[in-house]
PDB file of C-alpha atoms and ligand atoms in Angstrom:
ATOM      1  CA  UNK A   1      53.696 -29.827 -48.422  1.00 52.00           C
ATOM      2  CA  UNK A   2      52.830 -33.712 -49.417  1.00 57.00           C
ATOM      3  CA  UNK A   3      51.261 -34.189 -46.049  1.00 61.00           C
ATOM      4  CA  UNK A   4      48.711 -30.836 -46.892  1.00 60.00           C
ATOM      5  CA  UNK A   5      48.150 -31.895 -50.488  1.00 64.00           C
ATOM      6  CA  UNK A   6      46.852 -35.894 -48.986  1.00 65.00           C
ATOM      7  CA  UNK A   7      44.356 -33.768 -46.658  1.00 67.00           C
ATOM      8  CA  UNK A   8      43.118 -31.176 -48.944  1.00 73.00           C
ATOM      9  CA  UNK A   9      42.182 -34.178 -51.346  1.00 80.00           C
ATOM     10  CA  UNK A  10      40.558 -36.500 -48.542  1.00 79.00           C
ATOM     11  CA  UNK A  11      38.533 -33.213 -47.858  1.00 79.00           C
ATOM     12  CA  UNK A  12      37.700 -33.060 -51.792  1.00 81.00           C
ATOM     13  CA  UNK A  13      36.608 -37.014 -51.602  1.00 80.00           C
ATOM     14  CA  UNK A  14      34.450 -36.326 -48.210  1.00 74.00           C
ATOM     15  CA  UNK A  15      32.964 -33.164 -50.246  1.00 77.00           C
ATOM     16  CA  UNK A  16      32.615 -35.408 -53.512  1.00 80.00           C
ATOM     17  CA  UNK A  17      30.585 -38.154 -51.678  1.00 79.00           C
ATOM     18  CA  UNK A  18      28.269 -35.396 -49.907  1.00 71.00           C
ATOM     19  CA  UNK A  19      27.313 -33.831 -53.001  1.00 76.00           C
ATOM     20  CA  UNK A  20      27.192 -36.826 -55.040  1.00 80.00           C
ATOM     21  CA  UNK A  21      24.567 -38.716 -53.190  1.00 79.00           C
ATOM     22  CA  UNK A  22      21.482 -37.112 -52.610  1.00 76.00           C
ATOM     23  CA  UNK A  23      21.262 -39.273 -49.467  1.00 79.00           C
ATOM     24  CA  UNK A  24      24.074 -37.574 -47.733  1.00 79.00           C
ATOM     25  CA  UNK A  25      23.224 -34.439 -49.160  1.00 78.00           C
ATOM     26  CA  UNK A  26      19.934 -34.255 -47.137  1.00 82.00           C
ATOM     27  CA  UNK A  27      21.477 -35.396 -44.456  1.00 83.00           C
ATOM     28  CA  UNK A  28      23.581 -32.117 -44.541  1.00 78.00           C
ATOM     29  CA  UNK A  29      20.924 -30.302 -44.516  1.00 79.00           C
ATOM     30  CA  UNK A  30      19.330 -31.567 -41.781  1.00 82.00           C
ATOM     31  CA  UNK A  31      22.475 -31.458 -39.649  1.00 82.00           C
ATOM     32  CA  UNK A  32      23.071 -27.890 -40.807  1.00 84.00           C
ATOM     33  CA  UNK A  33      19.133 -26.851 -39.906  1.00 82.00           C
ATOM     34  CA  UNK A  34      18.815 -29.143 -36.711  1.00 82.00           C
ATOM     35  CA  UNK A  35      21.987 -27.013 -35.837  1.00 85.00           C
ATOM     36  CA  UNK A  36      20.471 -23.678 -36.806  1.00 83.00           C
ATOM     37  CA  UNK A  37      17.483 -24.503 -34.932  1.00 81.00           C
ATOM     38  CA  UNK A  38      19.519 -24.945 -31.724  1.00 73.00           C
ATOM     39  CA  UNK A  39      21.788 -21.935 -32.197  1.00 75.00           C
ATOM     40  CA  UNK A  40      18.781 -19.773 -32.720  1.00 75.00           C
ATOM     41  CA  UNK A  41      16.944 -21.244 -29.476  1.00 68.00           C
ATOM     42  CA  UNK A  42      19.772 -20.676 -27.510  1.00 66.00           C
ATOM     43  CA  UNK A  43      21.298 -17.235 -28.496  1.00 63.00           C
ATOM     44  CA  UNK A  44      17.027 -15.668 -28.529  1.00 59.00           C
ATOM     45  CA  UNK A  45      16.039 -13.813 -25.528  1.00 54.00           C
ATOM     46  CA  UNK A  46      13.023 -15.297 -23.814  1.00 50.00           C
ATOM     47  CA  UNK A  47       9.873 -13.085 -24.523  1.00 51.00           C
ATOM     48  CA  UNK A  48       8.540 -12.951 -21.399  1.00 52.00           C
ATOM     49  CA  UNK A  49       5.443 -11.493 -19.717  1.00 53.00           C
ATOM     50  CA  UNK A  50       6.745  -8.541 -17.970  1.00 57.00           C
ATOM     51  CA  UNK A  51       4.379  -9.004 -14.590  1.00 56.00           C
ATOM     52  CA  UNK A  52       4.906  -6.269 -11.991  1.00 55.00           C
ATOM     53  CA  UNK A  53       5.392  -7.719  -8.843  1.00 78.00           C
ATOM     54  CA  UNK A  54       2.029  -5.817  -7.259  1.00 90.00           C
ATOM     55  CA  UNK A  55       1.037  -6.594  -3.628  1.00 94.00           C
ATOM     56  CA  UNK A  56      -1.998  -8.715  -3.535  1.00 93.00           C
ATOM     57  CA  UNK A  57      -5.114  -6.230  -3.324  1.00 94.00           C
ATOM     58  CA  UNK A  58      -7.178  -6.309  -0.055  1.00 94.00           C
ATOM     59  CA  UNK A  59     -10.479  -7.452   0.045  1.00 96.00           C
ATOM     60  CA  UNK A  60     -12.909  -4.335  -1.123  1.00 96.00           C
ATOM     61  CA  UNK A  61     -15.755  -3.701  -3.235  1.00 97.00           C
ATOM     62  CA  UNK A  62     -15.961  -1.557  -6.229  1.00 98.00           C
ATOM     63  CA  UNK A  63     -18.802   0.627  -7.429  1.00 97.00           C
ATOM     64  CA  UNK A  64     -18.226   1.161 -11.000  1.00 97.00           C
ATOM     65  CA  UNK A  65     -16.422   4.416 -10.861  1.00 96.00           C
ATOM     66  CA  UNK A  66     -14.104   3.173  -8.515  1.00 97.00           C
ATOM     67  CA  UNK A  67     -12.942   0.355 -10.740  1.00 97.00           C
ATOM     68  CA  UNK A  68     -12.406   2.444 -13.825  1.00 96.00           C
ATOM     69  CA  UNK A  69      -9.193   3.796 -11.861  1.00 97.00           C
ATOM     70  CA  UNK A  70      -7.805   0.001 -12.408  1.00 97.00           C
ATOM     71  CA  UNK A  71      -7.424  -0.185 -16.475  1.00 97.00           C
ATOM     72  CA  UNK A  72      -3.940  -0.402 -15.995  1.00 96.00           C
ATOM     73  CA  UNK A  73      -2.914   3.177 -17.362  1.00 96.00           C
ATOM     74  CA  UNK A  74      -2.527   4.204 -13.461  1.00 96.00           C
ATOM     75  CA  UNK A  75       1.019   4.463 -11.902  1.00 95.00           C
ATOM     76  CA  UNK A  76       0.883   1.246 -10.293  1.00 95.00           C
ATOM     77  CA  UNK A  77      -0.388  -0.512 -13.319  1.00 96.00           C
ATOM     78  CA  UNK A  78      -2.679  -2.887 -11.856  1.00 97.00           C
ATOM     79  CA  UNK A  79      -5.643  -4.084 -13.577  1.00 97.00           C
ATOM     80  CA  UNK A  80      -8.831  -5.233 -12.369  1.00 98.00           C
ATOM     81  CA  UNK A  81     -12.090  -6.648 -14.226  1.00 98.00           C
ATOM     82  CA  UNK A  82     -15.203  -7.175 -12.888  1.00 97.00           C
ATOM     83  CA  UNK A  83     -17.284 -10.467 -13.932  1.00 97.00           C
ATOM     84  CA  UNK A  84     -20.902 -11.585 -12.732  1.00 97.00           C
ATOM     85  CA  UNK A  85     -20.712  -9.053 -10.154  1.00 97.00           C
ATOM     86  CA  UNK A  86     -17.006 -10.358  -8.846  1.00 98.00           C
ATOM     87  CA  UNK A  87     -13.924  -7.908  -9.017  1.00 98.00           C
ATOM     88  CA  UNK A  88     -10.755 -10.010 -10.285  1.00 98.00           C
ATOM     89  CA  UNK A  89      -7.742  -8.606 -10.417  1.00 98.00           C
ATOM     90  CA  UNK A  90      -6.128  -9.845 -13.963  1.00 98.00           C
ATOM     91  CA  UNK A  91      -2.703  -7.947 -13.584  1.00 97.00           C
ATOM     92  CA  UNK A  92      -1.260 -11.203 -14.706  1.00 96.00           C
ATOM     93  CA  UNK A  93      -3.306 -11.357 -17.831  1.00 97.00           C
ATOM     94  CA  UNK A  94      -1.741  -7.836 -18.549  1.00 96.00           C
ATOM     95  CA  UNK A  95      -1.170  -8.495 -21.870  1.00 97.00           C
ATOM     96  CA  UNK A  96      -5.068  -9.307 -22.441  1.00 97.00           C
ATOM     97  CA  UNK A  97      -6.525  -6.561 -20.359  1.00 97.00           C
ATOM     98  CA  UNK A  98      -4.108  -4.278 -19.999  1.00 96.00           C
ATOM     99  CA  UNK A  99      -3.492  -1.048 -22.439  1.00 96.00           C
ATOM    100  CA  UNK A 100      -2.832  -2.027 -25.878  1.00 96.00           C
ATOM    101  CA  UNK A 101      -4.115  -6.100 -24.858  1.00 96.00           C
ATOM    102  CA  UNK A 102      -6.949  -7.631 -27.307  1.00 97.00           C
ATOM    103  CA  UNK A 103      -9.670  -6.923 -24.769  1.00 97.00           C
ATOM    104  CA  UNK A 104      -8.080  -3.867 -22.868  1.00 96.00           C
ATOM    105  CA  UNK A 105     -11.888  -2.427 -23.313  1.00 96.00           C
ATOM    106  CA  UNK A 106     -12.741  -5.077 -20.603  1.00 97.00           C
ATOM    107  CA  UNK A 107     -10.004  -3.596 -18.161  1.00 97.00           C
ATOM    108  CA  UNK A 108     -11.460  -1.692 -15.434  1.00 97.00           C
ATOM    109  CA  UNK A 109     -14.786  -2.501 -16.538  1.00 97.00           C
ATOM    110  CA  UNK A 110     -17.638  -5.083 -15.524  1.00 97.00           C
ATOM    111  CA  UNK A 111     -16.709  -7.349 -18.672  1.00 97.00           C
ATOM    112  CA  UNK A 112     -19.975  -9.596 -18.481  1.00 97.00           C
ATOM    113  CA  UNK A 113     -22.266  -8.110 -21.049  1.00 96.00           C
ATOM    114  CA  UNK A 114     -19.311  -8.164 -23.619  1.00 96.00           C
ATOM    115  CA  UNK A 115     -18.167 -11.683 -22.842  1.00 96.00           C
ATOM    116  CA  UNK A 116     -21.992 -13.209 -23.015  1.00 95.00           C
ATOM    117  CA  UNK A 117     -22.173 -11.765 -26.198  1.00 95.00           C
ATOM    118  CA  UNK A 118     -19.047 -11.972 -27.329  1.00 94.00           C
ATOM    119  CA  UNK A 119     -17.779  -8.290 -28.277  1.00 94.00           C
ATOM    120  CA  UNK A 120     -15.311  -6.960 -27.159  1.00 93.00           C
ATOM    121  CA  UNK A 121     -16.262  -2.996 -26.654  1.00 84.00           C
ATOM    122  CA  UNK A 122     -16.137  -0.823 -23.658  1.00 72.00           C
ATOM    123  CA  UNK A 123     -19.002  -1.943 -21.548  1.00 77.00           C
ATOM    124  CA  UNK A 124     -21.515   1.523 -20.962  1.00 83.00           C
ATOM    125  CA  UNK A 125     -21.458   4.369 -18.745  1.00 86.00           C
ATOM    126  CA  UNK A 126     -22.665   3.074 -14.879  1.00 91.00           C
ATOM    127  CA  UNK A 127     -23.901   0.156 -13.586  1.00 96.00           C
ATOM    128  CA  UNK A 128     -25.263  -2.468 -15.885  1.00 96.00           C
ATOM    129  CA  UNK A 129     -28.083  -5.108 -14.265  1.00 95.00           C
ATOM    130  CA  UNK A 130     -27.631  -7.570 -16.752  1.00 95.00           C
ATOM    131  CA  UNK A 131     -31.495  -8.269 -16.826  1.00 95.00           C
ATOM    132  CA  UNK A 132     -32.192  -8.337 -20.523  1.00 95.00           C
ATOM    133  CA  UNK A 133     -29.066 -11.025 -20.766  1.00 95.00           C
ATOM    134  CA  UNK A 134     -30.668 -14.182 -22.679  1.00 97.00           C
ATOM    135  CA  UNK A 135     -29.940 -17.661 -20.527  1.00 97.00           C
ATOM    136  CA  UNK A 136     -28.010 -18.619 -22.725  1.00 97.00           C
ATOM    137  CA  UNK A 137     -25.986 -15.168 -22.229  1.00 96.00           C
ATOM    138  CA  UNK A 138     -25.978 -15.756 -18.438  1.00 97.00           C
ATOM    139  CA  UNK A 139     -24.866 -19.246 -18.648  1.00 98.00           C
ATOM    140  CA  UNK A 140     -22.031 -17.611 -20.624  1.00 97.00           C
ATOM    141  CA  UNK A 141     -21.300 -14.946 -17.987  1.00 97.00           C
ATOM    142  CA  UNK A 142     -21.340 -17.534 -15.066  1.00 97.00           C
ATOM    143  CA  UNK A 143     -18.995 -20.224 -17.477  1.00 97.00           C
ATOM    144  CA  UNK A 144     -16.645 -17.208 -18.123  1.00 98.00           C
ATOM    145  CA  UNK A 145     -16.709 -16.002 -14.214  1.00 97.00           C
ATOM    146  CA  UNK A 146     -15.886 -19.402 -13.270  1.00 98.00           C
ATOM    147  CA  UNK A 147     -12.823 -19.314 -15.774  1.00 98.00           C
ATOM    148  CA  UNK A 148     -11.943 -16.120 -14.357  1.00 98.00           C
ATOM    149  CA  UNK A 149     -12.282 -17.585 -10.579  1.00 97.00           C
ATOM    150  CA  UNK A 150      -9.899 -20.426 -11.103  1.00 98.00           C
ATOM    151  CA  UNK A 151      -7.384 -18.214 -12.983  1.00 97.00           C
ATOM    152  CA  UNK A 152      -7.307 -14.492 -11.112  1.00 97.00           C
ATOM    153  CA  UNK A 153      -7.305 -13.226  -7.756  1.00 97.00           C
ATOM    154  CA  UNK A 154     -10.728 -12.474  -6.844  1.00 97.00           C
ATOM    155  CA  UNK A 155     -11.022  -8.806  -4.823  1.00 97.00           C
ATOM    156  CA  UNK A 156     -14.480  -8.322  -3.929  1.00 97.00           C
ATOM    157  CA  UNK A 157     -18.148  -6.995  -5.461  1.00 97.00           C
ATOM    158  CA  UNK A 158     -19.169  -4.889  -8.036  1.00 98.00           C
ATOM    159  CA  UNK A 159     -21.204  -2.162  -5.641  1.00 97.00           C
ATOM    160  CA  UNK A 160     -25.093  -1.881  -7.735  1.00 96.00           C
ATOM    161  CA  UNK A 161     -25.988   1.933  -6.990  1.00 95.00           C
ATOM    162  CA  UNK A 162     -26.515   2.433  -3.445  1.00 95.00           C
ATOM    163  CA  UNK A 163     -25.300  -0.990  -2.122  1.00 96.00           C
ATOM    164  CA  UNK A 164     -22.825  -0.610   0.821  1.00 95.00           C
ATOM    165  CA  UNK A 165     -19.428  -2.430   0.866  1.00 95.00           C
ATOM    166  CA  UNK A 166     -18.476  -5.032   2.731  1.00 94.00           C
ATOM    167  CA  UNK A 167     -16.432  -4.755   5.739  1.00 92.00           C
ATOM    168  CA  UNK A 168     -13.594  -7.388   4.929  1.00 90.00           C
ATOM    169  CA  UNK A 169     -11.736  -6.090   7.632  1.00 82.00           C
ATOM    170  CA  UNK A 170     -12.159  -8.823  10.272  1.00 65.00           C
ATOM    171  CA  UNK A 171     -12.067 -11.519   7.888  1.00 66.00           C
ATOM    172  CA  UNK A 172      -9.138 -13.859   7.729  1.00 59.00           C
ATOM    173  CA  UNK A 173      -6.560 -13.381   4.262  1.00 53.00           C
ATOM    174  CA  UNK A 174      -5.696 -17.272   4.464  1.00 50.00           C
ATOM    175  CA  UNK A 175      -7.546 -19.208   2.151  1.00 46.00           C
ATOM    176  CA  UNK A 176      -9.611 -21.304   3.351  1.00 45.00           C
ATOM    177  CA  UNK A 177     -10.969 -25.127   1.722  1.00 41.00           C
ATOM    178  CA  UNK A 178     -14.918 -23.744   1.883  1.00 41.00           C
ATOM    179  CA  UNK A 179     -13.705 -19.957   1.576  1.00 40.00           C
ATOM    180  CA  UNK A 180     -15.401 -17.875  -1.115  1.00 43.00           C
ATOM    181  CA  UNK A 181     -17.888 -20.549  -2.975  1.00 38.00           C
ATOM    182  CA  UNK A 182     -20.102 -20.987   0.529  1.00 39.00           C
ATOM    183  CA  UNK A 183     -21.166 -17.107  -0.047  1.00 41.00           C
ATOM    184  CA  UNK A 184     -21.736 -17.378  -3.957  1.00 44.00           C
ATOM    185  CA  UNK A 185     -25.163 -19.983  -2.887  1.00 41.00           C
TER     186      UNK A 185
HETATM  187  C1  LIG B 201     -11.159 -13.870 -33.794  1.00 50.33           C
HETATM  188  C2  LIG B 201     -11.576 -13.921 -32.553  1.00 50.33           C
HETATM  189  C3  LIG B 201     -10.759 -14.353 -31.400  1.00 50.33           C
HETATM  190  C4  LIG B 201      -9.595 -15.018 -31.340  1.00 50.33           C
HETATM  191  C5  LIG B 201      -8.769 -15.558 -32.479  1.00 50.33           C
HETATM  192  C6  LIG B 201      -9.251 -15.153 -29.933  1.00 50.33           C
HETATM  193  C7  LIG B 201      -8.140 -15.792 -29.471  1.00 50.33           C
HETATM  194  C8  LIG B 201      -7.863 -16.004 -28.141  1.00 50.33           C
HETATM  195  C9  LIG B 201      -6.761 -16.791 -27.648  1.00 50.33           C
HETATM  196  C10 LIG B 201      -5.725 -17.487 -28.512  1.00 50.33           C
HETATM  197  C11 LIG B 201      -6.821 -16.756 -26.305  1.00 50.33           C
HETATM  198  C12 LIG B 201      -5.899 -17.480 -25.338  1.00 50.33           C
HETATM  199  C13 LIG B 201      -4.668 -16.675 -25.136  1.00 50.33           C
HETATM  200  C14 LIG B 201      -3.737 -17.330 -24.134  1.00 50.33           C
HETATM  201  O1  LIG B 201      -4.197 -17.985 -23.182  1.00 50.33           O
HETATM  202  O2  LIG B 201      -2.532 -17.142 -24.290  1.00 50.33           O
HETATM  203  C15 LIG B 201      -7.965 -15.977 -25.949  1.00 50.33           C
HETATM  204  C16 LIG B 201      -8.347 -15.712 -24.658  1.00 50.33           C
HETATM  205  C17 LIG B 201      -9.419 -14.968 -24.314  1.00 50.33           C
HETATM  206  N1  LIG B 201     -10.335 -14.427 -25.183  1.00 50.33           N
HETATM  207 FE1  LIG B 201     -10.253 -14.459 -27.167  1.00 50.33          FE
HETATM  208  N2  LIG B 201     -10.203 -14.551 -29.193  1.00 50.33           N
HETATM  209  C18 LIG B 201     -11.147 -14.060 -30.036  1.00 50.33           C
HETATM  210  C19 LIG B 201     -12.277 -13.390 -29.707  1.00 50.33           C
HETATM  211  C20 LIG B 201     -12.661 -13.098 -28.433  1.00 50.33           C
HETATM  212  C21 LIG B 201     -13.874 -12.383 -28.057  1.00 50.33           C
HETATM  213  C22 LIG B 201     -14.902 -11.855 -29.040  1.00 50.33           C
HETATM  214  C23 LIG B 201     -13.865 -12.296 -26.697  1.00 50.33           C
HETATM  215  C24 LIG B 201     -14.837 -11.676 -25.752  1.00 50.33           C
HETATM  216  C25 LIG B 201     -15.853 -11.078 -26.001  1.00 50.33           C
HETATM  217  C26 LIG B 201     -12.681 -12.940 -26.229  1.00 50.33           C
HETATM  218  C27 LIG B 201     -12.322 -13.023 -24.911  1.00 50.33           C
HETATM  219  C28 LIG B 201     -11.245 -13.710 -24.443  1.00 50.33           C
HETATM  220  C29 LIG B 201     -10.888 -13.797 -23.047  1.00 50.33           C
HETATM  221  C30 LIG B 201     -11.627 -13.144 -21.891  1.00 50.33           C
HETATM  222  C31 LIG B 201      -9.763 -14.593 -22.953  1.00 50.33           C
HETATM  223  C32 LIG B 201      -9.092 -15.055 -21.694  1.00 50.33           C
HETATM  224  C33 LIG B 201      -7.887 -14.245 -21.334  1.00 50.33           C
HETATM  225  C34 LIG B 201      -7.409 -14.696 -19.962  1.00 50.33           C
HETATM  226  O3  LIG B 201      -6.830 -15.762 -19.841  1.00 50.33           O
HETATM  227  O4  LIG B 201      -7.654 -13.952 -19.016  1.00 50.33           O
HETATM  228  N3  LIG B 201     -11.981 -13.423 -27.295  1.00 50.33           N
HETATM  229  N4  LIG B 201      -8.565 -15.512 -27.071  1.00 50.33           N
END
């Protein structure tokens, strides 16, 4: 009984002290939100991009019908976005290009008109030439291609009417130190 009542009135010192400094009182706080913070870090599920584990696309070229299929909606969900006449596959960037994504008009699509002139609408029906792009516009197009380049798979061409794929088929898969950039000069 004695030995209770000498604890419950250390505990109503310690509390005293806390509240009477203002000190001590912040420091409370802090303990109490530092703590918060670390709960809350630990017990929160990661939000993490959901990226389907796709095979890496063979080499091929696209006409622009043929890349419409790859906007993501398909079964396999992969999507693919043509730039400057390239064909990247952006299934990582999913959440950009794919359904629902900020610039999900671009997926599928030959992006270059929309990101030279920075809107973000479904690009129009067949082939687009790009010839009344400004310089400025095709500077844009080429920066944007280059972004694309260093970040996503590239797949192959974007077919103009008539053009005939390339056979990729005796080409080697490894990647090579000169590889793709010798053929864009
Ligand atoms: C209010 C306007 C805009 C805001 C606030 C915005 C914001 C952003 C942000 C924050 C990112 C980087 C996301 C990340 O890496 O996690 C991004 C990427 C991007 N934005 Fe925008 N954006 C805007 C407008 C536009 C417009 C108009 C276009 C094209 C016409 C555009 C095209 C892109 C593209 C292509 C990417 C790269 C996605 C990738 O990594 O593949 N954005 N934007």
């Amino acid at each position: 009984m004695a030995e209770s009542t000498i604890k419950s009135g250390l505990l109503t010192n310690i509390v005293l002290e806390i509240v009477q400094s203002p000190i001590n009182l912040a420091l409370v706080f802090l303990i109490f939100f530092l703590l918060y913070k670390i709960f809350r870090r630990q017990t929160e599920t990661p939000v993490r991009q959901v990226v389907p584990d796709l095979p890496k696309l063979k080499k091929r070229d696209f006409t622009v019908e043929e890349l419409k299929k790859y906007d993501g909606t398909q079964e396999d969900g992969r999507v693919l976005v043509a730039v400057n006449g390239s064909v990247y596959d952006v299934t990582k960037g999913k959440r950009f290009y794919g359904p629902g994504g900020p610039y999900a008009a671009f997926g599928g699509k030959d992006a270059s008109r929309g990101l030279a002139t920075f809107s973000v609408s479904a690009a129009g029906e067949g082939y687009d030439d790009l010839s009344d792009l400004s310089t400025v516009e095709m500077d844009s197009v080429r920066e944007w291609e280059s972004q694309f380049k260093e970040k996503y798979d590239l797949v192959g061409r974007l077919l103009k009417p008539g053009e005939q794929p390339t056979n990729y088929s005796d080409e080697e898969d490894e990647p090579s130190a000169t590889g793709d950039k010798s053929k864009d000069d």
